[in-house]
Amino acid sequence: MLRLALAASLFVSLFFMPAFAATYYEEQTDFDEHSVPEAGYRWDRQSLQVCISKEDGVPNKYYVWSKLAVQDWRSALREYTGDADAWSMSARYAPDGAMAGCDVRVHIYDTYKDFPGYPDQKGAYTAVQYTGGISDEADVYLSPKVLHGDGSTEIDLPGYAFRNSAVHEMGHVLGLSHNAKIKGYLMSPQFDFWEEDDQLPITTMELSTLAEIYGSRGLAG
Ligand SMILES: [Zn+2]
């Protein structure tokens, strides 16, 4: 009887055990694509200092969400590669004009109309300067107010959508390009995250591509 009960409880616990137990990323199970195209640049330094500025009228939560996007990648990369010392990147507040020494500058604007790249750029975007495939510096432009792909509908991004776009742009900073699939993946090009109802996770697909780009030693691999 005891043996039977043990067998039954073992069965139950196996049955209910989650298939995948990572804390900071999810397993990608939608395999239309198996990897994310590489952007053609990568960092080669021990650590990355991300500085975040915001326009005066931008609520503080957007700064916090941008900072969390950096932490999301760091936690996911460390967990995925099993190296808690690598992938050193941190984010701090730095007003525009006080960003000397920052590897990555994140600018949060009131509206997309204030983007330096407007009117060409109407949604979040990233510009990375690199030499011989090695990144020198990067700028990320974010705003809670963007223009829909239809060219006329202004969108106030819900919190999760802004967070998605911040994580997506940090993916570009790290060296990821866009998936072919127009939407559904974190690195899909179509900027329609407001159609989701939650933040998109970082998955094994983005992480395996980054692990391939950087090898096993993190940013200085
Ligand atoms: Zn993008």
Coordinates of C-alpha atoms and ligand atoms in Angstrom, one line a residue:
M1 CA 0.0 0.0 0.0
L2 CA 2.8 2.4 0.9
R3 CA 4.6 1.7 -2.3
L4 CA 1.5 2.3 -4.3
A5 CA 0.8 5.6 -2.5
L6 CA 4.4 6.7 -3.1
A7 CA 4.2 5.8 -6.8
A8 CA 0.9 7.7 -7.1
S9 CA 2.3 10.8 -5.4
L10 CA 5.5 10.6 -7.6
F11 CA 3.3 10.4 -10.6
V12 CA 1.2 13.4 -9.5
S13 CA 4.3 15.5 -8.8
L14 CA 5.9 14.6 -12.1
F15 CA 2.7 15.3 -13.9
F16 CA 2.3 18.7 -12.4
M17 CA 6.0 19.6 -12.6
P18 CA 6.3 22.5 -15.0
A19 CA 8.1 21.5 -18.2
F20 CA 10.5 24.4 -17.8
A21 CA 11.5 26.2 -14.7
A22 CA 13.6 29.2 -15.6
T23 CA 12.8 32.3 -13.6
Y24 CA 13.9 35.1 -16.0
Y25 CA 13.0 33.6 -19.4
E26 CA 10.7 31.2 -21.1
E27 CA 11.3 28.4 -23.5
Q28 CA 10.4 29.3 -27.0
T29 CA 8.0 26.7 -28.4
D30 CA 6.7 28.5 -31.5
F31 CA 9.3 27.4 -34.0
D32 CA 8.4 29.2 -37.2
E33 CA 11.9 30.6 -36.6
H34 CA 14.7 29.1 -34.6
S35 CA 16.9 32.1 -34.0
V36 CA 16.9 35.9 -34.2
P37 CA 18.9 37.4 -37.1
E38 CA 22.1 39.1 -35.9
A39 CA 22.5 42.8 -36.3
G40 CA 26.2 42.5 -37.1
Y41 CA 27.7 44.2 -34.1
R42 CA 28.5 43.2 -30.5
W43 CA 30.0 44.7 -27.4
D44 CA 33.5 43.7 -26.3
R45 CA 33.9 45.1 -22.8
Q46 CA 33.6 43.9 -19.3
S47 CA 30.5 45.8 -18.4
L48 CA 28.0 48.1 -20.0
Q49 CA 26.9 51.3 -18.4
V50 CA 23.4 52.3 -19.5
C51 CA 22.3 55.9 -18.7
I52 CA 18.7 56.9 -18.9
S53 CA 17.4 60.4 -19.3
K54 CA 13.8 61.6 -19.6
E55 CA 12.1 64.8 -20.6
D56 CA 10.6 66.8 -17.7
G57 CA 7.0 65.8 -18.3
V58 CA 7.6 62.1 -18.5
P59 CA 6.4 60.3 -15.4
N60 CA 9.1 58.5 -13.4
K61 CA 7.6 55.0 -14.0
Y62 CA 8.9 55.1 -17.6
Y63 CA 12.4 55.6 -16.2
V64 CA 11.9 52.6 -13.9
W65 CA 10.6 50.4 -16.7
S66 CA 13.6 51.3 -18.9
K67 CA 15.9 50.4 -16.0
L68 CA 14.1 47.1 -15.5
A69 CA 14.5 46.3 -19.2
V70 CA 18.3 46.3 -18.7
Q71 CA 17.9 44.1 -15.6
D72 CA 15.6 41.7 -17.5
W73 CA 18.3 41.0 -20.0
R74 CA 21.1 40.7 -17.4
S75 CA 19.1 38.3 -15.3
A76 CA 17.9 36.2 -18.3
L77 CA 21.4 36.0 -19.8
R78 CA 23.0 35.1 -16.5
E79 CA 20.5 32.4 -15.8
Y80 CA 20.5 31.0 -19.3
T81 CA 24.3 30.8 -19.5
G82 CA 24.7 29.8 -15.8
D83 CA 27.3 32.6 -15.4
A84 CA 26.3 35.0 -12.6
D85 CA 29.5 37.1 -13.0
A86 CA 29.2 37.7 -16.7
W87 CA 26.8 40.0 -18.6
S88 CA 27.5 42.9 -16.3
M89 CA 25.3 45.8 -17.2
S90 CA 23.7 48.4 -15.1
A91 CA 21.4 51.4 -15.6
R92 CA 21.3 54.7 -13.8
Y93 CA 19.6 58.0 -14.2
A94 CA 21.6 60.7 -16.0
P95 CA 20.2 63.9 -17.4
D96 CA 20.9 64.8 -21.0
G97 CA 24.2 66.6 -21.1
A98 CA 25.6 64.5 -18.3
M99 CA 26.1 61.3 -20.2
A100 CA 29.8 61.2 -20.6
G101 CA 31.2 57.7 -20.1
C102 CA 27.9 56.0 -20.8
D103 CA 28.0 53.1 -23.2
V104 CA 24.3 53.2 -23.9
R105 CA 22.2 56.4 -23.7
V106 CA 18.4 55.9 -23.3
H107 CA 16.3 59.0 -24.0
I108 CA 12.7 59.0 -23.0
Y109 CA 10.6 61.6 -24.7
D110 CA 7.1 62.9 -24.0
T111 CA 6.1 62.1 -27.5
Y112 CA 7.6 60.6 -30.7
K113 CA 7.4 64.1 -32.2
D114 CA 10.4 65.0 -30.0
F115 CA 12.6 62.2 -31.4
P116 CA 15.7 63.5 -33.1
G117 CA 14.8 61.1 -36.0
Y118 CA 11.2 62.4 -36.4
P119 CA 9.4 62.4 -38.8
D120 CA 11.3 59.3 -40.1
Q121 CA 11.1 57.7 -36.7
K122 CA 7.6 57.5 -35.2
G123 CA 8.1 54.6 -32.8
A124 CA 10.9 53.5 -30.5
Y125 CA 14.2 53.0 -32.2
T126 CA 17.9 52.3 -31.5
A127 CA 21.1 53.6 -33.2
V128 CA 24.3 51.7 -32.5
Q129 CA 27.6 53.0 -33.7
Y130 CA 30.2 50.3 -34.3
T131 CA 33.6 49.7 -35.8
G132 CA 34.5 46.4 -37.4
G133 CA 31.5 44.7 -35.8
I134 CA 32.4 45.9 -32.3
S135 CA 29.9 48.4 -30.8
D136 CA 31.3 51.8 -29.7
E137 CA 28.1 53.4 -28.3
A138 CA 24.4 53.2 -28.6
D139 CA 21.4 55.5 -28.3
V140 CA 17.8 54.3 -27.6
Y141 CA 14.8 56.5 -28.1
L142 CA 11.6 55.7 -26.3
S143 CA 8.3 57.4 -25.8
P144 CA 5.0 56.4 -24.2
K145 CA 3.3 58.1 -27.1
V146 CA 4.0 56.6 -30.6
L147 CA 2.4 56.6 -34.0
H148 CA 0.7 53.5 -35.3
G149 CA 2.0 51.9 -38.5
D150 CA -1.1 53.3 -40.2
G151 CA 0.7 56.6 -40.0
S152 CA -2.2 58.5 -38.4
T153 CA -3.3 56.9 -35.1
E154 CA -1.5 58.2 -32.0
I155 CA -1.1 55.6 -29.3
D156 CA -0.5 56.0 -25.6
L157 CA 1.3 52.8 -24.8
P158 CA -0.1 50.9 -21.8
G159 CA 2.6 50.1 -19.3
Y160 CA 3.3 46.6 -20.5
A161 CA 3.6 47.8 -24.1
F162 CA 6.2 50.4 -23.1
R163 CA 8.1 47.8 -21.2
N164 CA 8.0 45.5 -24.2
S165 CA 9.4 48.2 -26.4
A166 CA 12.1 49.0 -23.9
V167 CA 13.1 45.3 -23.7
H168 CA 12.9 45.0 -27.6
E169 CA 15.2 48.0 -28.1
M170 CA 17.7 46.7 -25.5
G171 CA 17.7 43.5 -27.7
H172 CA 18.9 45.7 -30.6
V173 CA 21.5 47.2 -28.3
L174 CA 22.9 43.8 -27.5
G175 CA 23.1 42.8 -31.2
L176 CA 19.8 41.3 -32.2
S177 CA 18.0 42.3 -35.4
H178 CA 14.4 41.5 -36.3
N179 CA 12.6 38.2 -36.7
A180 CA 10.9 37.6 -40.1
K181 CA 7.6 37.0 -38.4
I182 CA 5.9 40.3 -38.4
K183 CA 4.6 39.9 -34.8
G184 CA 4.5 37.5 -31.9
Y185 CA 8.2 37.4 -31.1
L186 CA 10.0 39.8 -28.8
M187 CA 12.1 40.8 -31.8
S188 CA 9.3 41.0 -34.3
P189 CA 9.5 44.2 -36.3
Q190 CA 5.9 45.2 -36.2
F191 CA 5.4 47.6 -33.4
D192 CA 2.0 46.4 -32.2
F193 CA 2.8 45.4 -28.7
W194 CA -0.4 47.1 -27.5
E195 CA -2.3 44.2 -29.0
E196 CA -0.7 41.9 -26.4
D197 CA -2.2 41.9 -22.9
D198 CA 1.0 41.4 -21.0
Q199 CA 4.7 41.8 -21.2
L200 CA 6.4 39.5 -23.7
P201 CA 9.0 37.3 -22.1
I202 CA 12.6 37.0 -23.1
T203 CA 12.9 33.5 -24.5
T204 CA 15.4 30.8 -25.4
M205 CA 15.3 32.0 -29.0
E206 CA 16.8 35.4 -28.2
L207 CA 19.1 34.1 -25.6
S208 CA 20.5 31.3 -27.8
T209 CA 21.3 33.8 -30.5
L210 CA 23.1 36.1 -28.0
A211 CA 25.0 33.1 -26.6
E212 CA 26.1 32.4 -30.1
I213 CA 27.2 35.9 -30.8
Y214 CA 29.1 36.4 -27.5
G215 CA 30.3 32.9 -26.7
S216 CA 30.6 31.8 -23.2
R217 CA 32.3 34.8 -21.6
G218 CA 29.5 37.3 -21.7
L219 CA 29.9 40.8 -23.1
A220 CA 33.7 40.5 -23.2
G221 CA 33.5 37.1 -24.9
Ligands
ZN1 ZN 13.1 46.8 -33.6

